[in-house]
Each structure stands twice: as structure tokens, then as C-alpha cells.
Amino acid sequence: MEQLKMKEKRGANYVLLELNGVIDSYNFTEFQQKAFTLIQEASLVLDMAEVVSVDSSGMSVILGTYNDGEECGHTLYIMRPSPGAQKAIEATGFVDTFHIIQTVTEVL
């Protein structure tokens, strides 16, 4: 079981959450609490460049965060998804739904 590390940074109109490791059923709870709280405050950028893989539990959190953001007028951005993260996103069928960016300068 690989640990998930999260590092929070704040921008002018967004919160950046740098993720490192695996997002799975063993560690999604802390990620869920953090993501659901932050999307209520501002648009949220998930930097997924260092994510090894994401299972269905992790994708459920990401989709739930996206939906919560839509409800409160904030946007969820997925930045630089790693090959493992990209594969999980594509498997959901929501690849065209998510805002996938390469840098925080693309945040609106």
C-alpha cells in the first residue's frame, strides 16, 4: 500500500493541491475530506503529475468534488495528469467533462 501525500498551496483565485502517490480505497478518505472542503472555498487545481494510479474510490472522490464545485460556482481542474491518472480518467468516460490543464496560468 503506497501512501498518498498532499501539499496545499494557495493562488489568487484557486487552491492548488499537489498529489503524490496512489489514490485508492486505503487512503481516499483524507483526500476526500481535503478536496470537498477546498472546493467549497475556491476553484481547486489537482496537480496529478506525481500520481502513480487512481482506483474507482479515488475517481469517485474526483467526480464528487467536480459536482460539489459545480453546485457552489467553483471549478475543479486536473493539472498534468500522469499516465496512471490519465488512464483512470479516460476509463470513467468523463475525460471531456473534466477541465484538464497543464499549468495554473490556465485557471480562470
Coordinates of C-alpha atoms in Angstrom, one line a residue, residues 16-80:
L16 CA -3.6 24.0 -5.6
L17 CA -3.4 20.5 -4.2
E18 CA -0.2 18.7 -5.2
L19 CA -0.8 14.9 -5.0
N20 CA 1.9 12.3 -4.9
G21 CA 1.4 8.5 -4.7
V22 CA -1.6 6.3 -5.1
I23 CA -5.2 7.3 -4.7
D24 CA -7.1 4.2 -3.7
S25 CA -9.6 2.6 -1.2
Y26 CA -7.0 2.6 1.5
N27 CA -6.3 6.4 1.6
F28 CA -9.2 8.1 -0.3
T29 CA -10.9 9.3 3.0
E30 CA -8.3 12.0 3.8
F31 CA -8.2 13.1 0.1
Q32 CA -12.0 13.3 0.1
Q33 CA -12.2 15.4 3.2
K34 CA -9.5 17.8 1.9
A35 CA -10.9 18.1 -1.6
F36 CA -14.5 18.5 -0.5
T37 CA -13.5 21.3 1.9
L38 CA -11.3 23.1 -0.5
I39 CA -13.8 23.2 -3.5
Q40 CA -16.2 25.0 -1.2
E41 CA -13.7 27.8 -0.7
A42 CA -12.4 28.3 -4.2
S43 CA -11.7 26.7 -7.5
L44 CA -9.5 23.6 -6.9
V45 CA -6.5 22.5 -9.0
L46 CA -5.4 18.9 -8.5
D47 CA -1.8 18.6 -9.6
M48 CA -1.7 14.9 -10.6
A49 CA 1.8 14.7 -12.2
E50 CA 3.1 12.5 -9.4
V51 CA 0.1 10.3 -9.0
V52 CA 1.0 6.7 -9.7
S53 CA -2.5 5.3 -10.1
V54 CA -6.2 6.1 -9.2
D55 CA -8.7 3.4 -8.4
S56 CA -12.5 3.7 -8.5
S57 CA -12.6 5.1 -5.0
G58 CA -10.3 7.9 -6.0
M59 CA -12.2 8.6 -9.2
S60 CA -15.4 8.7 -7.2
V61 CA -13.8 11.4 -5.0
I62 CA -12.7 13.4 -8.0
L63 CA -16.2 13.2 -9.6
G64 CA -17.8 14.2 -6.3
T65 CA -15.5 17.1 -6.0
Y66 CA -16.3 18.2 -9.5
N67 CA -20.1 18.0 -8.8
D68 CA -19.7 19.9 -5.5
G69 CA -17.7 22.6 -7.3
E70 CA -20.4 23.0 -9.9
E71 CA -23.0 23.4 -7.2
C72 CA -21.1 26.2 -5.4
G73 CA -19.8 28.0 -8.5
H74 CA -16.2 26.8 -8.3
T75 CA -14.3 24.8 -10.9
L76 CA -12.2 21.6 -10.5
Y77 CA -9.1 21.5 -12.6
I78 CA -6.9 18.4 -13.1
M79 CA -3.4 19.6 -13.9
R80 CA -0.8 17.5 -15.6

